Coordinates of C-alpha atoms in Angstrom, one line a residue:
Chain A
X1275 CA 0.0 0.0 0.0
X1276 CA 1.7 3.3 -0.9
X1277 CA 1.2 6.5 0.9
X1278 CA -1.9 8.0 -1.3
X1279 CA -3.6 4.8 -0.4
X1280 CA -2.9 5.1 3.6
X1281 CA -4.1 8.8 3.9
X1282 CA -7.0 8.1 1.6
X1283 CA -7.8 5.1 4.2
X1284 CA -6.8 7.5 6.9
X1285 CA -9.2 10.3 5.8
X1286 CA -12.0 7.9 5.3
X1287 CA -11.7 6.9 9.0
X1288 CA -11.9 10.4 10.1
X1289 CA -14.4 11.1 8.1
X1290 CA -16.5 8.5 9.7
X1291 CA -15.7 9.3 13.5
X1292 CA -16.1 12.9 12.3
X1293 CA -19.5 12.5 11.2
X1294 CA -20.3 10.0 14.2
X1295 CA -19.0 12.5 16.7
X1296 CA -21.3 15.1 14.9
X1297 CA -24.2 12.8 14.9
X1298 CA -24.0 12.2 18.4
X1299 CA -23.5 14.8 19.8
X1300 CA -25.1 17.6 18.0
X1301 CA -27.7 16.2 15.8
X1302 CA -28.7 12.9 17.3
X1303 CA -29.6 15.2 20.7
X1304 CA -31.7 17.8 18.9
X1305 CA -33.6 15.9 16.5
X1306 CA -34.5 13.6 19.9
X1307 CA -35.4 17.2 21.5
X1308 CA -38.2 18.1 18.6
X1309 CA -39.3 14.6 18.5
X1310 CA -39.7 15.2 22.1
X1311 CA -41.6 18.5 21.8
X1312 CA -43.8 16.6 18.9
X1313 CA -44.7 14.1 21.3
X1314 CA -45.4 17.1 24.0
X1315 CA -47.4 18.9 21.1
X1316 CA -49.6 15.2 20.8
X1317 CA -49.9 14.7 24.8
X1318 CA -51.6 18.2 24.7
X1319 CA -53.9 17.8 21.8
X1320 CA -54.7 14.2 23.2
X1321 CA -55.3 15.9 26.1
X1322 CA -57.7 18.6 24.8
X1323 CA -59.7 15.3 23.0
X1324 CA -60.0 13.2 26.3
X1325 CA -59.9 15.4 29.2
X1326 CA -62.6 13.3 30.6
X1327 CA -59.9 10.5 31.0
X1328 CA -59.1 12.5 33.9
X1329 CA -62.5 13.1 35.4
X1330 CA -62.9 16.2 33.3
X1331 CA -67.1 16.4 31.7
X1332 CA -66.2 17.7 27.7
X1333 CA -68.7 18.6 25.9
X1334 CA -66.8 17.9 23.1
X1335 CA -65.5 14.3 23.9
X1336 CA -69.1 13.0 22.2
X1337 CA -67.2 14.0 18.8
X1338 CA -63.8 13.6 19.6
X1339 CA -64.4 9.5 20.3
X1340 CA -65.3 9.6 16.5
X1341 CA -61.3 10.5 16.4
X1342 CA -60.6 7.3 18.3
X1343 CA -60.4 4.5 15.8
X1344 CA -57.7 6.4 13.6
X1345 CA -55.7 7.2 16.7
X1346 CA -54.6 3.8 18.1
X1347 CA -51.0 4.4 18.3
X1348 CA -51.4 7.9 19.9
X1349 CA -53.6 6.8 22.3
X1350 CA -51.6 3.7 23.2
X1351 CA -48.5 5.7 23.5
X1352 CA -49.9 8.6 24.9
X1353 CA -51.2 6.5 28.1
X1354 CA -48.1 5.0 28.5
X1355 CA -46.2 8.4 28.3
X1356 CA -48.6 9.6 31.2
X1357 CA -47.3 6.7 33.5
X1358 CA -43.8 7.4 32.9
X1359 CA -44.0 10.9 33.7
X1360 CA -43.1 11.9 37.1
X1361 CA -42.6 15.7 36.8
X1362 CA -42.4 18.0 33.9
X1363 CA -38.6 18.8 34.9
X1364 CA -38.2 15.1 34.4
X1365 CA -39.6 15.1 30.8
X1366 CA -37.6 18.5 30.2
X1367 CA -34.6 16.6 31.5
X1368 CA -34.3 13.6 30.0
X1369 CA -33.8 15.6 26.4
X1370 CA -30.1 17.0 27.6
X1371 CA -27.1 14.5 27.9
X1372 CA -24.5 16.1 30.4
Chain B
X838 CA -90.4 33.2 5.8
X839 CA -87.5 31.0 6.6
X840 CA -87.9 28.0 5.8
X841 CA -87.2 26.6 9.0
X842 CA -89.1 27.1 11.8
X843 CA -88.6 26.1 15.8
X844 CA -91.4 26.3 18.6
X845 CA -89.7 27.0 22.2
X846 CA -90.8 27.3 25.3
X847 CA -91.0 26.0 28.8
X848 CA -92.9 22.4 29.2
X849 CA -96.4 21.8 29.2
X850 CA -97.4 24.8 27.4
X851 CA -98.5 23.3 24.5
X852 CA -95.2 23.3 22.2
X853 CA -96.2 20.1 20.3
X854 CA -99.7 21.3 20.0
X855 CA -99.2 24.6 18.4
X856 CA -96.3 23.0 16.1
X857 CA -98.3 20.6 14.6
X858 CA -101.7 23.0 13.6
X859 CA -98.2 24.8 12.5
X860 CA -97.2 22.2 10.2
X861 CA -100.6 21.5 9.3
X862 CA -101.5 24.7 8.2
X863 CA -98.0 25.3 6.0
X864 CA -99.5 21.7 4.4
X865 CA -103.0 22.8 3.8
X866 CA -101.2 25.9 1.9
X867 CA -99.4 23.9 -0.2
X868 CA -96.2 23.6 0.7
X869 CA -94.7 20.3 1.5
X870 CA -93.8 19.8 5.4
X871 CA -92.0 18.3 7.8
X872 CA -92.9 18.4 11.4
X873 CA -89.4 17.2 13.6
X874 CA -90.3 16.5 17.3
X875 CA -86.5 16.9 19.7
X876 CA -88.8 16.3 22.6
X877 CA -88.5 12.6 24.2
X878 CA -91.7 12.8 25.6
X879 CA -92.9 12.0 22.0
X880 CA -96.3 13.8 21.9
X881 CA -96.4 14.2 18.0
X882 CA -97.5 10.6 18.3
X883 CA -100.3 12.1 20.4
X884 CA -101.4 14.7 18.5
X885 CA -101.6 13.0 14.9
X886 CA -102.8 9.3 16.8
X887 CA -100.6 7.7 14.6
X888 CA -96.9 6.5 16.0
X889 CA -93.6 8.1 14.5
X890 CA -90.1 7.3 15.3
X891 CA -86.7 8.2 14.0
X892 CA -87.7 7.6 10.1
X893 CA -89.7 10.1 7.7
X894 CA -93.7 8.9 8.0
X895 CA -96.3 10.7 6.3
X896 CA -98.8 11.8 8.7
X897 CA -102.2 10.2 7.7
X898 CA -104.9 12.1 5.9
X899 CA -103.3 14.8 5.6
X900 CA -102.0 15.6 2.2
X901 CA -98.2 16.8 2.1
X902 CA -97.6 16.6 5.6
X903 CA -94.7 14.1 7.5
X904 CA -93.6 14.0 10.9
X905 CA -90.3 12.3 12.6
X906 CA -89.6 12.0 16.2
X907 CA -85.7 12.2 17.6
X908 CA -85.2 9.9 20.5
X909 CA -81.6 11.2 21.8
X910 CA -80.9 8.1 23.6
X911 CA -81.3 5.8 20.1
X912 CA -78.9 8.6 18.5
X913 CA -76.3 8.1 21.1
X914 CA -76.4 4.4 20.6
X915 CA -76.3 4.9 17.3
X916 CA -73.0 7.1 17.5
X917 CA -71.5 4.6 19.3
X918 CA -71.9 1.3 17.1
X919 CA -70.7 3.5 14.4
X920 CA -67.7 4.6 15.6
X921 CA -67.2 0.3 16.8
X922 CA -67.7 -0.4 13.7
X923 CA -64.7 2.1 12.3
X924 CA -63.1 0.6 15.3
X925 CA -63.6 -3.1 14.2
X926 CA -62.2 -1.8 10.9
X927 CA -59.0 -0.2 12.2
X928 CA -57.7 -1.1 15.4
X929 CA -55.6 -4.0 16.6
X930 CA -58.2 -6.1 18.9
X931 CA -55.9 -5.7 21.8
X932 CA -56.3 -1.6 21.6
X933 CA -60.0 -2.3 21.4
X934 CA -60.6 -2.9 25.0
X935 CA -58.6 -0.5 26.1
X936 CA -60.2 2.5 23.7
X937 CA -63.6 0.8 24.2
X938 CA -63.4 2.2 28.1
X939 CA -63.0 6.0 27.2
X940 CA -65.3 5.1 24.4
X941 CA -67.5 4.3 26.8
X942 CA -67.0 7.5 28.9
X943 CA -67.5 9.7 26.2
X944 CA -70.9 8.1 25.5
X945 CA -72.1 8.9 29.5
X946 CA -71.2 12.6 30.0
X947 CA -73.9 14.9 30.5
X948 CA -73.4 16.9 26.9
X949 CA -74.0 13.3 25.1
X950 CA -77.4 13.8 24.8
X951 CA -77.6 17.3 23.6
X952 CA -74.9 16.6 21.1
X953 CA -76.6 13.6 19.9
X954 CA -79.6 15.4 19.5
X955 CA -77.7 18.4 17.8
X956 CA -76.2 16.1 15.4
X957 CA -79.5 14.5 14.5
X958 CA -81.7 18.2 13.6
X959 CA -78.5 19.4 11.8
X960 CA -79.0 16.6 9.8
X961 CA -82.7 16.5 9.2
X962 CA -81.5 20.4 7.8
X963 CA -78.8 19.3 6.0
X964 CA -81.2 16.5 3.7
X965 CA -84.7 18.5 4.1
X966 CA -84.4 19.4 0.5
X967 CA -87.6 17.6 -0.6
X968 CA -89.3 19.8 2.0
X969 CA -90.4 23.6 1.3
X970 CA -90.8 23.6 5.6
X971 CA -89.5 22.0 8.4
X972 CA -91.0 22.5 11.7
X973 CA -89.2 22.2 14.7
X974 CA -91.1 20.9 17.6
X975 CA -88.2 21.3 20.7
X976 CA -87.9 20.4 23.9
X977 CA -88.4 22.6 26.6
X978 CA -86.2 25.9 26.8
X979 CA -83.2 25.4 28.7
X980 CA -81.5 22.3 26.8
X981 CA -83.1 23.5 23.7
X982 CA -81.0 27.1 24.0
X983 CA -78.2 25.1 25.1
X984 CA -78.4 22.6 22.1
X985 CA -78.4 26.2 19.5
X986 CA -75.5 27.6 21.5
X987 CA -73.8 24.8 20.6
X988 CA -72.1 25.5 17.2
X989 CA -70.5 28.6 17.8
X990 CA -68.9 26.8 21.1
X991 CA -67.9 23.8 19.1
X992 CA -66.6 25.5 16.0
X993 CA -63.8 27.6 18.1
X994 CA -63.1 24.1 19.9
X995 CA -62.7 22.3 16.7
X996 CA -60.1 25.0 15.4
X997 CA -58.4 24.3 18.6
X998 CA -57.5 21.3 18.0
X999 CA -56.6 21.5 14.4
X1000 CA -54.3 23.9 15.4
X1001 CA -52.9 21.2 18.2
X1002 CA -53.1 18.8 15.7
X1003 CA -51.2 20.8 13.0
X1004 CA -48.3 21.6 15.4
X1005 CA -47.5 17.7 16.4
X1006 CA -47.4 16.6 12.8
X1007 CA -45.4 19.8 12.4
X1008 CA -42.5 18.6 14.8
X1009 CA -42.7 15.1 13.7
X1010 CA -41.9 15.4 10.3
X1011 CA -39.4 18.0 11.3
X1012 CA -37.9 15.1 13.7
X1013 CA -37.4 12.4 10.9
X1014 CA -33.7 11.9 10.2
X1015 CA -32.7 12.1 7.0
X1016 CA -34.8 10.3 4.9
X1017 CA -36.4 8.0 7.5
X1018 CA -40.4 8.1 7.6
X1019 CA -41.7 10.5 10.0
X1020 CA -44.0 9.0 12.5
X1021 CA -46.5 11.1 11.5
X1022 CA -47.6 12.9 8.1
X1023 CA -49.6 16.1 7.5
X1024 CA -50.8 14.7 4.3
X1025 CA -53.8 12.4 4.2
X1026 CA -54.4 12.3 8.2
X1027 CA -57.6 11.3 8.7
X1028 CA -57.7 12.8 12.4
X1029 CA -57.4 16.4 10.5
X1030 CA -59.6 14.9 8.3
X1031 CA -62.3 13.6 10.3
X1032 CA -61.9 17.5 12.5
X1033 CA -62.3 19.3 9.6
X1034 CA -66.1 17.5 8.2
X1035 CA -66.7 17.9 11.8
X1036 CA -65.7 22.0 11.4
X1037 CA -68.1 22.3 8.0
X1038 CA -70.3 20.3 9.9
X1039 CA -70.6 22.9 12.5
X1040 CA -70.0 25.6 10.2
X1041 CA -73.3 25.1 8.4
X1042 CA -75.1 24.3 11.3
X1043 CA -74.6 28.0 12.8
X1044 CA -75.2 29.3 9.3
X1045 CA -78.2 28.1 8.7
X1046 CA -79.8 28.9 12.1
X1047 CA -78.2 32.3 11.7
X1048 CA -79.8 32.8 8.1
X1049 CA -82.8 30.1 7.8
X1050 CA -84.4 29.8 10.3
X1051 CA -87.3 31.6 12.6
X1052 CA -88.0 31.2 16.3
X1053 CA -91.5 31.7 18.4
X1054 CA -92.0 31.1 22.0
X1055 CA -95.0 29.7 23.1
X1056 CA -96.4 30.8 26.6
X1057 CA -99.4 30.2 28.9
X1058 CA -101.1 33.2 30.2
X1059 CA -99.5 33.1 33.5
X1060 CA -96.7 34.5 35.9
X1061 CA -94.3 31.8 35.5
X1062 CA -94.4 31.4 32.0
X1063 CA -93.8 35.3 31.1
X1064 CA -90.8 35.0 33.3
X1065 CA -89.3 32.3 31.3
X1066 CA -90.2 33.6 27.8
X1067 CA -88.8 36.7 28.8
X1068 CA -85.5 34.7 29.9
X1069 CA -85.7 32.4 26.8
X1070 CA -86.3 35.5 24.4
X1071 CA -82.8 37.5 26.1
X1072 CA -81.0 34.4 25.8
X1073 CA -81.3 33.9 22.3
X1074 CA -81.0 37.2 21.3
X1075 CA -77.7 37.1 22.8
X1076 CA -77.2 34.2 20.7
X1077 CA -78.3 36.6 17.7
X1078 CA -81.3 34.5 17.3
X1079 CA -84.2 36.8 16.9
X1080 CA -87.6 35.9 18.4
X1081 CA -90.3 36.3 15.7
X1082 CA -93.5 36.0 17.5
X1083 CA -95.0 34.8 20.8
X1084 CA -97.9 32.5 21.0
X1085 CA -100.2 32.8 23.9
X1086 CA -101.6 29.4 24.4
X1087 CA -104.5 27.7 27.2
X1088 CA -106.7 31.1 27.0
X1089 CA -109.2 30.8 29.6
X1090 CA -112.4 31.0 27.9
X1091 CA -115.2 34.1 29.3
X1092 CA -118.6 33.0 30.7
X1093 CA -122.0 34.1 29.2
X1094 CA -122.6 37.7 30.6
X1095 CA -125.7 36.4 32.1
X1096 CA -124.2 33.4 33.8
X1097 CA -123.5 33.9 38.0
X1098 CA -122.9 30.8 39.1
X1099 CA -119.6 29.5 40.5
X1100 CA -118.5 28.4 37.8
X1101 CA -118.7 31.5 36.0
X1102 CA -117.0 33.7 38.3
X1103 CA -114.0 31.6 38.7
X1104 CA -114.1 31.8 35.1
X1105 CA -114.5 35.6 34.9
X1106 CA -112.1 36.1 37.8
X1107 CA -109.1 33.9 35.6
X1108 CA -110.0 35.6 32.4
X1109 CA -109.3 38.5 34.7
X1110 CA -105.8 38.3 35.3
X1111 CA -105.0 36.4 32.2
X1112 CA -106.2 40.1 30.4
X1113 CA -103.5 41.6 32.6
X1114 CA -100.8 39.4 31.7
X1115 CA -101.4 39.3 28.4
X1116 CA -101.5 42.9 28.6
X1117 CA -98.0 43.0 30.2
X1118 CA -96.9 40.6 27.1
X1119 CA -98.1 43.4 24.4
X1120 CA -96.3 46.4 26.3
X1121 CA -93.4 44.8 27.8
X1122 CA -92.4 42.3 25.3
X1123 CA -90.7 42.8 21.7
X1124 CA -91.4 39.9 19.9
X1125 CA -95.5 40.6 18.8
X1126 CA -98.6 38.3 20.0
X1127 CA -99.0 36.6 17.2
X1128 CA -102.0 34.1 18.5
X1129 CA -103.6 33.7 21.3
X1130 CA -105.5 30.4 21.6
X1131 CA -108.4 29.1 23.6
X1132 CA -108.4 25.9 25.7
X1133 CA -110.4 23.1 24.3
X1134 CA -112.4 21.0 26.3
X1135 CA -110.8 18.2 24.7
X1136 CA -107.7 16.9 23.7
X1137 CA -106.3 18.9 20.6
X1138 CA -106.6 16.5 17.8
X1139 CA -108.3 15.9 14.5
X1140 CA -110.4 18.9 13.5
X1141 CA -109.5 20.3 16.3
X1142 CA -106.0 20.7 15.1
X1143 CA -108.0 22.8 12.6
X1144 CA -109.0 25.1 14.8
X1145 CA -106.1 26.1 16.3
X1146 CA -104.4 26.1 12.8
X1147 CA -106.7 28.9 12.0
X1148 CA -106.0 30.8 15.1
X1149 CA -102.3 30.6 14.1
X1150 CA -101.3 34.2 12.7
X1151 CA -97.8 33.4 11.3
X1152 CA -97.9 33.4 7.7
X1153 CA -96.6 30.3 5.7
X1154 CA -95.0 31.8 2.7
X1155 CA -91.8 29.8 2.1
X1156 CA -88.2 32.3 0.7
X1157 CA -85.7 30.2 -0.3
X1158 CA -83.0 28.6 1.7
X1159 CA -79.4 30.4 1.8
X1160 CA -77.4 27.8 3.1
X1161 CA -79.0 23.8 2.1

C-alpha cells in the first residue's frame, strides 16, 4: 500500500468518526429534543380530546371519540407516556445529555 | 319566511300542539312539510294518533304533511356502534378494550345527549331538501338554547385542536432523520380529516340557524311562564337568534254575561288576570302576540288541530333557503 492509499484510508476513517462524533453529539440530541416537543405537542392535543380520562365532563369528547379508531397508536402511547412521567422537569430533562 | 321554523318554550305549554296545527296549516297551503319532534316525551304521536319514530312517515290524511320523532338516547347508541364499527375496521383487537373504556366514557357525559340530538336536527336540515318547511317541535327551553349555542362553542373548539393537531405533525416530520419516515404525516391524516367534516359540519349548522331559520315562543297566560319567555327571548338574542313571535296558548275561555254561578266567576275572575298578563306581554315584550288560543275541552286533535291552525297568525309563505 503506498502513501496516497494510507491517507486516503486514513481520511476515510476520520471522516467517519467525524460524522459520528457530529451525529451524536449535535444532531442525534436535537432531533430527539423536537421529537420530544412533537410528542409534548400530541400529549396536549390528546389531552384537549380526552380530558374526561381524567375526570374532566367535555362537551366535546361525544365527537372527539369519532377520532378514536384512527388514533390507536397515539392513544396507546400517549397512556403509556402519562405513566412514565413523574414531573415535567423530568420530561424537560431527559432531552439533555451532560 | 325561513324555511325553518322552531317552537320554544318552557314544558307543558302546548309546544307540540301549536307545532303541529303549525305544520298543518303550512300543508293545507301547499307547501310540502316536515314536522321534527326533539322532545322525548314524543307527543307528536299524540297529536296525529298515529306513532312516529326516527324515520320520515307521512302523517295520515293529511296531504303533504310528514312527521319524525328524535329519540336522543337511540342517537347516542347509534354514534357509538358506528364509531365500533370504524373501530372493528382499524384497530388491533388488543387496543380495542382499552379504547372501548374512554369510548364508553364519552358516551355517558352529560353533553351526550344534547350533542346527539344536535347532530340529529342538523341533519334532518342538511337532507330537508324535498321539504319547502321544516317545523321544529323542541324540547323545553333550557337544553333546547343550550343545544343552538352549541355550534359557535364547538366550531372555536374544533379549530383548537386543528391547530394542536397541526403543530404535532409539524414537529414530527421535522424530527425524521434524513430520509427516515416520520411517525406522522400532514398529508392524508384522517384525524385532521375527520376534524375538519366535523368544522363544515358545524360551520353550516350555525349558518343556517343564523340565516334560515325563525324562532316563536310559546307561553301560557300566567306569571311563571312570562318570566321564562322573557329569559328564553334575552337568551337567544344574545345568541343573535331573533324571536319572531310569541304564542299565547291555554286562554281561559269568558262565561256568558248572564251566567252567576260559581263556575262562572271563577271563570271571569281567571279571564281577569290572564287580560292583565297578556296585557304585560303586548307592552313589555318585543317579539309581537302573534296568536292567542283558547283551551279546548278536549284533547287537541283531529279537526280540532284545525282550529287552532286557523287561530295561528304566522304566515306560511316559504323564501328560499341560503345555506342547504
Amino acid at each position: 500500500m503506498d502513501l496516497a492509499d494510507r491517507i486516503e484510508a486514513f481520511r476515510q476513517t476520520l471522516d467517519e468518526w467525524l460524522r459520528g462524533l457530529y451525529h451524536g453529539m449535535i444532531s442525534h440530541p436535537s432531533y430527539e429534543k423536537i421529537e420530544k416537543e412533537a410528542e409534548d405537542a400530541e400529549d396536549a392535543f390528546l389531552l384537549a380530546c380526552f380530558p374526561d380520562a381524567f375526570g374532566i365532563p367535555s362537551p366535546v369528547s361525544y365527537y372527539t371519540a369519532e377520532l378514536l379508531p384512527f388514533l390507536e397508536d397515539e392513544f396507546e402511547s400517549w397512556e403509556r407516556r402519562l405513566w412514565d412521567r413523574g414531573t415535567l422537569l423530568e420530561r424537560k430533562g431527559q432531552q439533555y445529555h451532560f | 319566511m325561513e324555511p325553518f321554523v322552531f317552537f320554544g318554550g318552557k314544558g307543558g305549554v302546548g309546544k307540540t300542539t301549536v307545532s303541529c296545527a303549525y305544520g298543518l296549516r303550512c300543508a293545507r297551503d301547499g307547501h310540502r312539510t316536515l314536522v321534527v319532534s326533539t322532545d322525548p316525551a314524543h307527543s307528536v304521536t299524540d297529536v296525529f294518533d298515529q306513532p312516529f319514530d326516527d324515520s320520515l312517515k307521512s302523517v295520515e290524511g293529511i296531504d303533504g304533511l310528514d312527521a319524525m320523532q328524535l329519540d336522543p338516547e337511540d342517537e347516542v347508541t347509534r354514534h357509538l356502534d358506528e364509531i365500533r364499527q370504524d373501530l372493528s375496521e382499524q384497530v388491533s383487537a388488543a387496543m380495542v378494550n382499552e379504547i372501548n373504556r374512554q369510548l364508553e366514557m364519552a358516551h355517558g357525559t352529560p353533553g351526550a345527549y344534547e350533542s346527539a340530538l344536535f347532530d340529529r336536527f342538523v341533519d334532518v336540515m342538511r337532507t330537508a331538501d324535498a321539504y319547502d318547511r321544516v317545523v321544529f317541535d323542541t324540547a323545553p327551553s333550557g337544553s333546547t338554547l343550550r343545544l343552538l349555542g352549541l355550534p359557535d362553542l364547538l366550531e372555536g373548539w374544533i379549530d383548537r385542536l386543528m391547530y394542536k393537531r397541526r403543530q404535532s405533525i409539524d414537529l414530527f416530520e421535522k424530527a425524521a432523520v434524513g430520509s427516515n419516515e416520520p411517525r406522522r404525516v400532514m398529508e392524508g391524516d384522517p384525524v385532521l380529516a375527520r376534524l375538519q367534516e366535523r368544522k363544515e359540519f358545524f360551520e353550516f349548522a350555525g349558518n343556517a340557524l343564523s340565516d334560515d331559520a325563525a324562532f316563536f315562543l310559546v307561553l301560557n297566560p300566567d306569571e311563571l311562564s312570562l318570566n321564562e319567555t322573557e329569559r328564553s327571548i334575552a337568551d337567544l338574542r344574545e345568541k343573535e337568534f331573533a324571536v319572531r313571535g310569541l304564542v299565547a296558548n291555554k286562554l281561559t275561555p269568558s262565561p256568558d254575561p248572564d251566567e252567576n254561578g260559581r263556575g262562572a266567576r271563577y271563570l271571569r275572575e281567571r279571564v281577569e288576570t290572564e287580560r292583565a298578563h297578556l296585557e304585560t306581554i303586548r307592552e313589555a315584550f318585543d317579539p309581537p302576540l302573534v296568536a292567542e288560543i283558547g283551551w279546548r275541552v278536549t284533547e287537541v286533535k283531529g279537526d280540532l288541530l284545525d282550529d287552532v291552525a286557523s287561530e295561528l297568525d304566522i304566515e306560511t309563505t316559504i323564501e328560499a333557503p341560503t345555506h342547504v
